[in-house]
XYZ file of C-alpha atoms in Angstrom:
664
model
C 84.478 2.888 16.751
C 81.288 4.527 17.997
C 79.421 3.204 14.949
C 80.530 -0.345 15.700
C 78.964 -0.049 19.185
C 75.723 1.522 17.987
C 74.979 -0.960 15.184
C 74.586 -4.017 17.495
C 72.254 -2.011 19.736
C 70.107 -0.983 16.777
C 69.999 -4.572 15.503
C 69.046 -5.881 18.965
C 66.235 -3.271 19.269
C 64.951 -4.207 15.810
C 64.821 -7.906 16.775
C 62.925 -7.068 19.986
C 60.452 -4.981 17.990
C 59.844 -7.826 15.557
C 59.313 -10.255 18.416
C 56.822 -7.967 20.179
C 54.948 -7.460 16.903
C 54.937 -11.182 16.296
C 53.627 -11.785 19.810
C 50.772 -9.330 19.205
C 49.833 -11.027 15.943
C 49.969 -14.410 17.642
C 47.629 -13.244 20.414
C 45.065 -12.031 17.890
C 45.422 -15.237 15.886
C 44.910 -17.348 19.000
C 41.693 -15.459 19.767
C 40.369 -16.205 16.262
C 41.151 -19.910 16.613
C 39.476 -19.975 20.035
C 36.383 -18.329 18.548
C 36.298 -20.964 15.804
C 36.415 -23.636 18.513
C 33.605 -21.941 20.477
C 31.504 -21.897 17.294
C 32.230 -25.621 16.848
C 34.187 -25.280 13.601
C 31.508 -23.964 11.205
C 31.875 -24.582 7.471
C 32.399 -20.886 6.872
C 35.744 -21.134 8.725
C 37.054 -24.359 7.154
C 39.710 -22.412 5.251
C 41.381 -21.440 8.534
C 42.362 -25.045 9.197
C 44.593 -25.265 6.112
C 46.055 -21.772 6.396
C 49.364 -21.215 8.177
C 50.011 -17.557 7.415
C 48.751 -14.351 8.932
C 44.948 -14.611 9.111
C 44.742 -10.922 8.256
C 45.914 -11.925 4.776
C 43.495 -14.820 4.246
C 41.211 -14.446 1.242
C 37.673 -13.459 2.115
C 34.737 -15.606 0.978
C 31.015 -15.025 0.691
C 30.645 -16.362 4.251
C 33.768 -15.078 5.990
C 35.964 -12.003 5.948
C 38.642 -10.516 8.193
C 40.080 -7.016 7.975
C 43.007 -5.619 9.938
C 44.638 -2.298 10.613
C 48.254 -2.599 11.712
C 48.387 -5.648 13.968
C 44.786 -5.469 15.149
C 41.645 -7.083 13.760
C 39.005 -4.467 12.908
C 36.415 -6.557 11.062
C 35.123 -10.082 11.574
C 32.223 -11.366 9.474
C 30.988 -14.973 9.640
C 27.807 -16.229 7.952
C 26.698 -19.671 9.125
C 24.322 -22.202 7.584
C 21.810 -22.586 10.442
C 19.047 -20.750 8.604
C 15.964 -22.826 9.451
C 14.153 -22.030 12.690
C 12.387 -24.770 14.700
C 8.616 -24.936 14.869
C 7.104 -23.503 18.025
C 8.832 -21.546 20.769
C 12.484 -21.777 21.705
C 12.998 -22.356 25.445
C 16.709 -21.673 25.767
C 18.160 -25.168 25.545
C 20.351 -26.599 22.842
C 18.469 -27.945 19.811
C 20.174 -30.494 17.551
C 20.721 -29.234 13.971
C 19.598 -25.744 14.969
C 21.823 -24.411 17.741
C 25.345 -25.086 18.912
C 25.749 -28.059 21.247
C 25.143 -28.188 25.005
C 28.871 -27.619 25.521
C 28.587 -24.068 24.182
C 28.853 -21.367 26.867
C 27.964 -17.882 25.679
C 29.772 -16.247 28.635
C 33.066 -17.889 27.648
C 32.447 -17.051 24.011
C 31.811 -13.376 24.845
C 34.911 -13.211 27.057
C 37.066 -14.467 24.196
C 35.385 -12.131 21.730
C 36.042 -9.030 23.839
C 39.790 -9.605 23.538
C 39.486 -8.219 19.985
C 39.396 -4.707 21.396
C 39.892 -2.941 18.041
C 36.860 -4.483 16.333
C 34.801 -1.971 14.361
C 32.637 -4.461 12.442
C 31.254 -7.657 13.984
C 28.780 -9.794 12.063
C 27.959 -13.298 13.369
C 24.835 -14.454 11.542
C 23.038 -17.843 11.464
C 25.637 -19.630 13.571
C 23.328 -21.231 16.162
C 24.593 -19.025 19.011
C 22.211 -19.318 21.969
C 21.874 -17.890 25.468
C 21.431 -14.471 27.043
C 23.606 -11.799 25.471
C 26.233 -10.887 28.124
C 26.597 -7.271 29.193
C 30.371 -7.504 28.703
C 29.768 -6.946 24.979
C 30.231 -3.241 25.818
C 33.980 -3.878 26.135
C 34.137 -3.803 22.326
C 34.039 -0.021 22.593
C 35.274 0.571 19.014
C 32.291 -1.197 17.424
C 30.519 0.701 14.657
C 28.535 -2.209 13.160
C 27.019 -5.090 15.154
C 24.924 -7.817 13.517
C 23.925 -10.916 15.517
C 20.839 -11.760 13.454
C 19.268 -15.197 12.967
C 20.666 -16.799 16.092
C 18.995 -18.016 19.298
C 19.675 -15.168 21.708
C 16.942 -14.716 24.325
C 16.134 -12.720 27.448
C 16.700 -8.975 27.572
C 19.120 -6.891 25.567
C 21.735 -5.855 28.158
C 21.507 -2.152 29.091
C 25.296 -1.955 28.742
C 24.885 -2.111 24.976
C 24.097 1.610 25.165
C 27.754 2.170 26.124
C 28.845 1.325 22.569
C 28.743 5.018 21.713
C 30.444 4.613 18.308
C 27.808 2.172 17.084
C 26.184 3.121 13.768
C 24.240 -0.079 12.961
C 22.637 -2.452 15.470
C 20.894 -5.519 14.040
C 19.510 -8.292 16.259
C 16.800 -9.600 13.903
C 15.434 -13.113 14.070
C 16.329 -14.021 17.659
C 14.194 -14.766 20.730
C 14.675 -11.644 22.844
C 11.650 -11.405 25.135
C 12.349 -8.455 27.399
C 11.604 -4.825 26.685
C 13.553 -2.726 24.211
C 16.197 -0.831 26.259
C 15.169 2.746 27.046
C 18.765 3.984 27.048
C 19.417 3.760 23.315
C 19.568 7.549 22.994
C 23.147 7.222 24.254
C 23.963 5.802 20.812
C 24.101 9.220 19.185
C 25.786 7.886 16.008
C 23.183 5.170 15.379
C 21.633 5.237 11.892
C 20.195 1.692 11.606
C 18.260 -0.028 14.397
C 16.716 -3.349 13.413
C 15.178 -5.660 16.035
C 12.663 -7.484 13.832
C 11.248 -10.952 14.478
C 11.807 -11.234 18.206
C 9.483 -11.329 21.231
C 10.071 -7.818 22.582
C 7.322 -6.655 24.940
C 6.335 -3.499 26.731
C 5.922 0.063 25.442
C 7.702 1.689 22.551
C 10.838 3.213 24.158
C 10.737 7.000 24.077
C 14.541 7.128 23.957
C 14.442 6.078 20.308
C 12.798 9.403 19.461
C 15.979 11.164 20.562
C 18.392 9.335 18.236
C 18.758 12.202 15.796
C 20.728 10.384 13.067
C 18.434 7.376 12.747
C 17.526 6.542 9.117
C 16.137 2.985 9.408
C 13.957 1.762 12.280
C 12.554 -1.773 12.151
C 10.752 -3.313 15.157
C 8.211 -5.433 13.275
C 6.952 -8.863 14.339
C 7.267 -8.283 18.091
C 4.796 -7.751 20.945
C 5.344 -4.025 21.579
C 2.187 -2.429 22.931
C 0.664 0.875 24.004
C 1.153 4.319 22.528
C 3.398 5.226 19.632
C 5.025 8.565 20.563
C 5.690 11.595 18.377
C 8.404 10.599 15.882
C 8.705 13.930 14.086
C 12.081 14.749 15.669
C 13.702 11.846 13.803
C 14.406 14.202 10.915
C 16.581 11.752 8.961
C 14.275 8.714 9.219
C 13.563 7.124 5.809
C 12.164 3.708 6.710
C 9.762 2.854 9.564
C 8.652 -0.763 10.001
C 6.397 -1.518 12.993
C 4.242 -4.269 11.469
C 2.607 -6.977 13.585
C 2.842 -5.497 17.082
C 0.133 -4.469 19.589
C 0.339 -0.681 19.288
C -3.107 0.817 19.982
C -2.785 4.612 20.021
C -3.788 7.183 17.451
C -1.257 7.856 14.710
C 1.382 10.360 15.860
C 3.309 12.980 13.886
C 5.815 11.493 11.463
C 9.187 12.701 10.114
C 8.903 14.527 6.794
C 11.626 12.523 5.019
C 9.933 9.144 5.358
C 9.945 7.021 2.218
C 8.505 3.747 3.565
C 5.962 3.424 6.426
C 4.768 -0.069 7.396
C 2.244 -0.100 10.286
C -0.042 -2.993 9.347
C -1.513 -5.517 11.800
C -1.569 -3.335 14.909
C -4.520 -1.699 16.675
C -4.048 1.929 15.659
C -7.264 3.936 16.009
C -8.690 7.340 15.145
C -8.508 9.211 11.874
C -5.455 9.486 9.672
C -3.901 12.850 10.653
C -3.899 15.614 8.055
C -0.192 16.196 8.736
C 0.501 13.026 6.738
C -0.055 15.320 3.763
C 3.382 16.819 4.408
C 5.192 13.533 3.690
C 6.262 14.613 0.217
C 8.849 11.804 -0.160
C 6.530 8.974 0.952
C 6.404 6.109 -1.574
C 5.071 3.073 0.297
C 2.359 3.356 2.987
C 0.773 0.268 4.559
C -1.690 0.804 7.432
C -3.899 -2.214 6.750
C -5.504 -4.363 9.488
C -5.910 -1.640 12.118
C -8.931 0.194 13.587
C -8.622 3.482 11.706
C -11.843 5.462 11.278
C -13.148 8.453 9.353
C -13.005 9.144 5.645
C -9.546 8.920 4.040
C -8.396 12.430 3.208
C -7.771 13.228 -0.440
C -4.164 14.234 0.284
C -3.155 10.580 0.810
C -3.959 9.742 -2.807
C -2.189 12.765 -4.297
C 1.129 12.691 -2.439
C 3.773 13.456 -5.079
C 5.843 10.286 -4.576
C 3.244 7.767 -3.363
C 3.197 4.535 -5.379
C 1.710 1.995 -2.908
C -1.217 2.740 -0.565
C -2.813 -0.016 1.545
C -5.643 0.932 3.931
C -7.474 -2.391 3.804
C -9.336 -3.961 6.740
C -9.908 -0.855 8.854
C -13.130 0.960 9.840
C -12.924 3.754 7.284
C -16.318 5.176 6.357
C -18.091 7.938 4.456
C -17.880 9.005 0.812
C -14.738 9.693 -1.144
C -14.956 12.953 -3.158
C -15.810 12.307 -6.809
C -13.175 14.808 -7.939
C -10.438 12.978 -6.015
C -7.040 13.279 -7.721
C -4.531 10.431 -7.687
C -0.792 11.031 -7.834
C 0.974 10.238 -11.072
C 3.106 7.522 -9.449
C 0.274 5.777 -7.605
C 0.184 2.210 -8.932
C -1.560 0.244 -6.164
C -4.468 1.159 -3.871
C -6.248 -1.226 -1.480
C -9.365 0.087 0.313
C -11.038 -3.298 0.686
C -12.971 -4.401 3.790
C -13.920 -0.984 5.132
C -17.269 0.883 5.389
C -17.006 3.273 2.454
C -20.149 4.246 0.516
C -21.091 6.187 -2.599
C -19.552 6.078 -6.052
C -15.779 5.494 -6.331
C -13.869 8.481 -7.761
C -12.822 8.230 -11.376
C -9.129 7.805 -10.575
C -10.012 4.711 -8.486
C -12.626 3.278 -10.818
C -10.067 1.534 -13.012
C -11.322 3.180 -16.188
C -7.889 4.462 -17.129
C -6.135 1.182 -16.328
C -3.219 3.081 -14.801
C -3.287 1.384 -11.411
C -4.506 -1.649 -9.491
C -7.359 -0.784 -7.133
C -9.044 -3.124 -4.631
C -12.448 -1.945 -3.359
C -14.197 -5.166 -2.290
C -15.908 -5.483 1.066
C -17.308 -1.918 1.163
C -20.723 -0.484 0.237
C -19.742 1.256 -2.981
C -22.297 1.690 -5.766
C -20.559 -0.384 -8.436
C -22.600 -2.003 -11.177
C -22.110 -5.715 -11.539
C -19.796 -5.979 -8.552
C -20.837 -8.685 -6.082
C -18.116 -7.936 -3.507
C -20.015 -4.975 -2.018
C -22.332 -5.006 1.005
C -25.721 -3.341 1.273
C -25.289 0.400 1.740
C -27.409 0.587 4.908
C -24.864 -1.586 6.756
C -22.121 0.967 6.144
C -24.479 3.895 6.840
C -25.295 2.470 10.277
C -21.596 2.334 11.041
C -21.196 5.924 9.807
C -24.098 7.071 12.031
C -22.537 5.437 15.074
C -19.226 7.084 14.249
C -20.831 10.548 13.930
C -22.679 10.117 17.248
C -19.442 9.176 18.972
C -17.666 12.070 17.297
C -20.461 14.421 18.421
C -20.052 13.316 22.036
C -16.311 13.915 21.804
C -16.851 17.377 20.309
C -19.348 18.241 23.065
C -16.879 17.220 25.741
C -14.129 19.184 24.024
C -16.316 22.323 23.808
C -17.138 22.072 27.500
C -13.446 21.795 28.408
C -12.503 24.728 26.148
C -15.345 26.867 27.529
C -14.211 26.222 31.076
C -10.625 27.094 30.179
C -11.738 30.343 28.508
C -13.793 31.296 31.562
C -10.783 30.764 33.827
C -8.600 32.861 31.513
C -11.183 35.673 31.435
C -11.392 35.768 35.221
C -7.607 35.749 35.465
C -7.301 38.603 32.937
C -9.956 40.599 34.805
C -7.985 40.221 38.004
C -4.849 41.487 36.279
C -6.725 44.532 34.972
C -7.833 45.434 38.475
C -4.259 45.240 39.732
C -2.688 47.206 36.840
C -2.157 50.944 37.265
C -2.808 53.282 34.381
C 0.914 53.686 33.745
C 1.641 49.995 33.816
C -1.354 49.364 31.576
C -0.016 51.855 29.028
C 3.332 50.138 29.212
C 1.653 46.763 28.710
C -0.307 48.082 25.742
C 2.769 49.548 24.058
C 4.670 46.336 24.710
C 1.800 44.288 23.259
C 1.811 46.420 20.132
C 5.567 45.960 19.792
C 5.286 42.198 20.282
C 2.440 42.046 17.756
C 4.504 43.864 15.143
C 7.469 41.605 15.852
C 5.323 38.491 15.435
C 3.940 39.820 12.163
C 7.462 40.332 10.887
C 8.497 36.826 11.996
C 5.502 35.261 10.238
C 6.258 37.167 7.053
C 9.908 36.169 7.144
C 9.098 32.537 7.871
C 6.618 32.307 5.020
C 9.329 33.396 2.616
C 11.846 31.010 4.164
C 9.457 28.059 4.054
C 8.964 28.580 0.345
C 12.694 28.453 -0.211
C 13.112 25.347 1.952
C 10.321 23.616 0.022
C 12.149 24.255 -3.231
C 15.367 22.979 -1.671
C 13.579 19.866 -0.352
C 12.268 19.137 -3.832
C 15.779 19.408 -5.219
C 17.108 17.083 -2.517
C 14.355 14.575 -3.245
C 15.966 13.689 -6.569
C 19.193 12.557 -4.968
C 17.453 10.969 -1.973
C 15.212 8.865 -4.206
C 18.233 7.636 -6.127
C 19.965 6.696 -2.887
C 16.940 4.818 -1.583
C 16.309 2.860 -4.784
C 17.910 -0.224 -3.267
C 18.302 0.113 0.458
C 21.196 -1.729 1.952
C 22.917 -2.174 -1.414
C 26.051 -0.197 -2.354
C 25.752 2.617 -4.887
C 27.181 2.332 -8.396
C 30.937 1.825 -8.427
C 33.813 0.001 -10.072
C 34.325 -3.525 -8.703
C 37.576 -5.460 -8.834
C 37.575 -8.874 -10.446
C 38.733 -10.378 -7.138
C 35.638 -8.959 -5.410
C 33.348 -10.594 -7.958
C 35.200 -13.907 -7.695
C 34.782 -13.873 -3.927
C 31.140 -12.910 -4.206
C 30.424 -15.876 -6.509
C 32.826 -18.459 -5.028
C 35.006 -18.058 -8.118
C 31.902 -18.180 -10.368
C 30.967 -21.588 -9.004
C 28.288 -23.547 -10.859
C 26.031 -23.361 -7.793
C 25.887 -19.594 -8.344
C 24.952 -19.896 -12.031
C 21.463 -18.515 -12.791
C 21.275 -19.034 -16.542
C 22.558 -17.992 -19.954
C 20.906 -16.217 -22.860
C 21.668 -13.912 -25.744
C 22.841 -11.305 -23.250
C 25.464 -13.516 -21.604
C 25.779 -15.617 -18.476
C 24.178 -14.589 -15.199
C 25.468 -15.363 -11.705
C 24.252 -14.659 -8.199
C 26.736 -13.240 -5.710
C 26.969 -12.055 -2.137
C 29.062 -9.032 -1.185
C 31.094 -8.799 2.003
C 28.321 -6.891 3.772
C 25.827 -9.672 3.000
C 24.020 -7.875 0.163
C 22.868 -10.129 -2.688
C 23.778 -9.129 -6.233
C 23.317 -10.418 -9.781
C 26.271 -10.349 -12.212
C 25.808 -10.307 -16.017
C 28.907 -11.427 -17.978
C 29.295 -10.012 -21.501
C 32.057 -11.100 -23.886
C 33.021 -8.096 -26.023
C 35.225 -7.753 -29.056
C 38.694 -6.272 -28.488
C 37.654 -3.642 -31.024
C 35.113 -2.340 -28.503
C 36.851 0.811 -27.302
C 37.137 1.531 -23.576
C 35.757 5.004 -24.278
C 32.592 3.542 -25.779
C 32.211 1.153 -22.829
C 32.570 4.044 -20.390
C 29.922 5.990 -22.294
C 27.387 3.153 -21.988
C 28.178 2.563 -18.302
C 27.985 6.246 -17.465
C 24.517 6.440 -19.065
C 23.280 3.368 -17.170
C 24.649 4.578 -13.835
C 22.665 7.814 -14.037
C 19.273 6.117 -14.461
C 17.083 6.005 -11.377
C 13.489 4.775 -11.486
C 11.500 2.658 -8.996
C 10.757 0.077 -11.710
C 14.241 -0.207 -13.226
C 16.620 -2.792 -11.775
C 19.303 -0.845 -9.882
C 22.671 -0.875 -11.666
C 25.310 -1.097 -8.928
C 28.587 -1.166 -10.833
C 30.857 -2.914 -13.306
C 34.185 -4.613 -13.850
C 36.199 -5.125 -17.042
C 38.652 -7.966 -17.484
C 40.821 -8.971 -20.459
C 40.526 -12.676 -21.195
C 43.112 -14.323 -23.401
C 41.308 -17.682 -23.416
C 38.957 -16.487 -26.139
C 40.085 -16.612 -29.730
C 40.623 -13.856 -30.555
C 41.303 -12.293 -27.165
C 38.253 -10.521 -25.768
C 37.175 -8.094 -23.066
C 34.803 -9.454 -20.429
C 32.385 -6.841 -19.115
C 30.734 -7.697 -15.804
C 27.572 -5.723 -14.993
C 26.507 -5.806 -11.331
C 22.834 -5.355 -10.383
C 20.691 -5.720 -7.278
C 19.359 -9.265 -6.826
C 15.611 -9.852 -7.075
C 14.548 -12.711 -4.760
C 11.211 -13.506 -6.447
C 12.749 -14.241 -9.842
C 11.238 -13.438 -13.201
C 7.659 -12.625 -14.132
C 7.670 -15.646 -16.438
C 8.256 -18.015 -13.507
C 5.030 -16.758 -11.904
C 2.943 -17.457 -15.002
C 3.596 -21.191 -15.125
C 0.865 -23.489 -13.853
C 3.493 -26.046 -12.820
C 4.005 -24.109 -9.573
C 0.520 -23.156 -8.420
C 1.561 -21.401 -5.209
C 3.570 -18.866 -7.220
C 0.902 -18.048 -9.809
C -0.042 -14.388 -9.765
C -3.629 -13.202 -9.603
C -4.963 -11.097 -12.465
C -4.869 -7.853 -10.429
C -1.236 -8.577 -9.531
C -0.386 -9.235 -13.180
C -2.014 -5.995 -14.205
C -0.092 -4.121 -11.510
C 3.180 -5.570 -12.768
C 2.451 -4.650 -16.386
C 1.564 -1.103 -15.352
C 4.832 -0.807 -13.430
C 6.850 -2.033 -16.406
C 4.958 0.304 -18.732
C 6.037 3.181 -16.495
C 9.645 2.007 -16.689
C 9.513 1.781 -20.502
C 7.889 5.199 -20.728
C 10.708 6.596 -18.594
C 13.343 4.996 -20.846
C 11.641 6.417 -23.962
C 10.891 9.933 -22.785
C 12.462 10.518 -19.377
C 16.152 10.349 -20.307
C 18.374 11.794 -22.987
C 19.224 9.963 -25.128
C 16.247 7.632 -24.887
C 16.556 3.843 -24.884
C 14.158 2.104 -27.274
C 15.401 -1.471 -27.661
C 15.258 -2.954 -24.166
C 14.648 -6.680 -24.739
C 11.162 -6.500 -23.222
C 10.399 -10.131 -22.370
C 8.782 -11.891 -19.430
C 12.223 -13.159 -18.398
C 13.509 -9.584 -18.131
C 10.744 -8.506 -15.749
C 11.931 -9.290 -12.224
C 10.065 -9.172 -8.904
C 11.416 -8.086 -5.524
C 10.375 -9.420 -2.108
C 7.156 -7.364 -2.250
C 6.478 -8.492 -5.856
C 7.192 -4.990 -7.112
C 8.281 -5.298 -10.753
C 11.563 -3.992 -12.160
C 12.827 -4.104 -15.729
C 16.297 -5.598 -16.207
C 18.893 -5.524 -18.999
C 17.888 -2.041 -20.196
C 20.745 -0.571 -22.219
C 22.511 -3.944 -22.532
C 20.989 -4.654 -25.949
C 22.628 -1.484 -27.271
C 26.011 -2.785 -26.131
C 25.297 -6.167 -27.758
C 24.260 -4.562 -31.045
C 27.391 -2.412 -31.162
C 29.523 -5.459 -30.348
C 27.916 -7.498 -33.163
C 28.606 -4.699 -35.656
C 32.259 -4.622 -34.626
C 32.564 -8.397 -34.973
C 30.914 -8.271 -38.407
C 33.369 -5.588 -39.546
C 36.223 -7.688 -38.183
C 35.092 -10.756 -40.149
C 34.706 -8.711 -43.362
C 38.174 -7.289 -42.864
C 39.614 -10.793 -42.418
C 37.870 -12.133 -45.551
C 39.447 -9.362 -47.611
């Protein structure tokens, strides 16, 4: 009897729960459809119009993805097709074919957006959004990743953005922000990536950035930031610093010791390059060209253990480089052109060994048969002026120090007159104690620093591997569905070509990273254990001139006769294509100069040498062709398809054995 009364109540409660859940899902769905309307129905969201289920379950594409937890949307990524920017300045009004229409209201759009209160990832890129970013964006207080790049946002970044305390990545690249960078960003204590490139930011470099302890990537290039660059040494985790094309005009400050890439070109930095740059043991790429740097480049810059690219061109560097200068083993490119250097170039920069590309034109070097050098007296006059100026500075400094010493002496003399004999004895004994304590501290620290240096060297191996392809996931196992989504189901528009090593497709992962996918058809006799052995070997290789292997996927395909295993190899995508494409005279703007060609060949030679002698077991058949040499956005060369030929050879042997077995 009691059970018969309880059951209807339980059923009624269950129905109410379903209805409330359904209402919550409907509210989130309605917000998504309103956002699509605000964005004027972009192509990336066409699939929503023909979908009548729960949008949390809709299949992601290369341009759209939604993720949910429970009944709440936690990730919204939309990539539009408004990639081309108009010529000239943008003045805030709607532009046909570039921005959304005049009917678009960014305040209404932001109000709708903030109803997705559980959002952790928000990426709205190249959608033509325009207007001043509303401060109400801070209502999305669960955000960890915010990317509004390549739109038409202008004005100032709202100070309220610093209230997004969970934010880990903030990217506003390629907009028209023209205020100052907010000086309250140190509230974002979890921030690791701050990228505000290609805007119109003005004013000084915000000191608050120096207090974001977890920052790893800082990019403020192509803005109008001016004044002094502060001490950055407290950013202990910073790996990449990009401040190109601003108006910074101070001397170079202290830098974090873990930096891998430093890009400071086209500013107005002055003074000499600080000796503390010699402590940047992980530095690989240093570009300080087109500044006003003076003095003679210190030898430590050329012998940094990891340095591979050094550009000091178009400064006011002067003096003689030491003839016994030593270049680091990884140094492949040096540009000292258009300075005021004199004397004979050191052997490691003379090009005799052919190990690196060196540009020395526009100096006063004594180089036989070289017509790109000026008369030596022109550079000597500049050096004389520099020494006179330096002498005046030293004289002023000595006068200041002398005055300070005199004040200290007078002060100490006054203290001695006031001290009694007893207090003086106490002071002396205390001084002796402090002196002994300091001596002990120095001794202990010297031992500790040696240990930390060894530990730093050990960490460098893993850090270098992690930074081989920034922004691209590390090696892992992909699902076939992920690869289908990344390539629009291997659409023909994504097809890059086919050769003896299989078909090649270009893909885009959910986070926007571009990848290349190699498809290999393997015999069913190819054991999974053997495949794992090859993949494990490839995943452990890390070299700056080897194409980064990101992961794999295996899929059984019954369409082949006989049935076969499809092995998909996922690599980083190289935007500048193959070396061969840059050798053809049919496209003159892409043709490489002879120094660039030599640099590329040297880089590939280093990669081959690493494959032959730097790994166990070595790899000796690597299909070394011009098509397999790929160039990244900086035209740095990387060798592709290493290790794949071994898989192909083993597969051909298995197929041959299979055919022999059938014939018998």
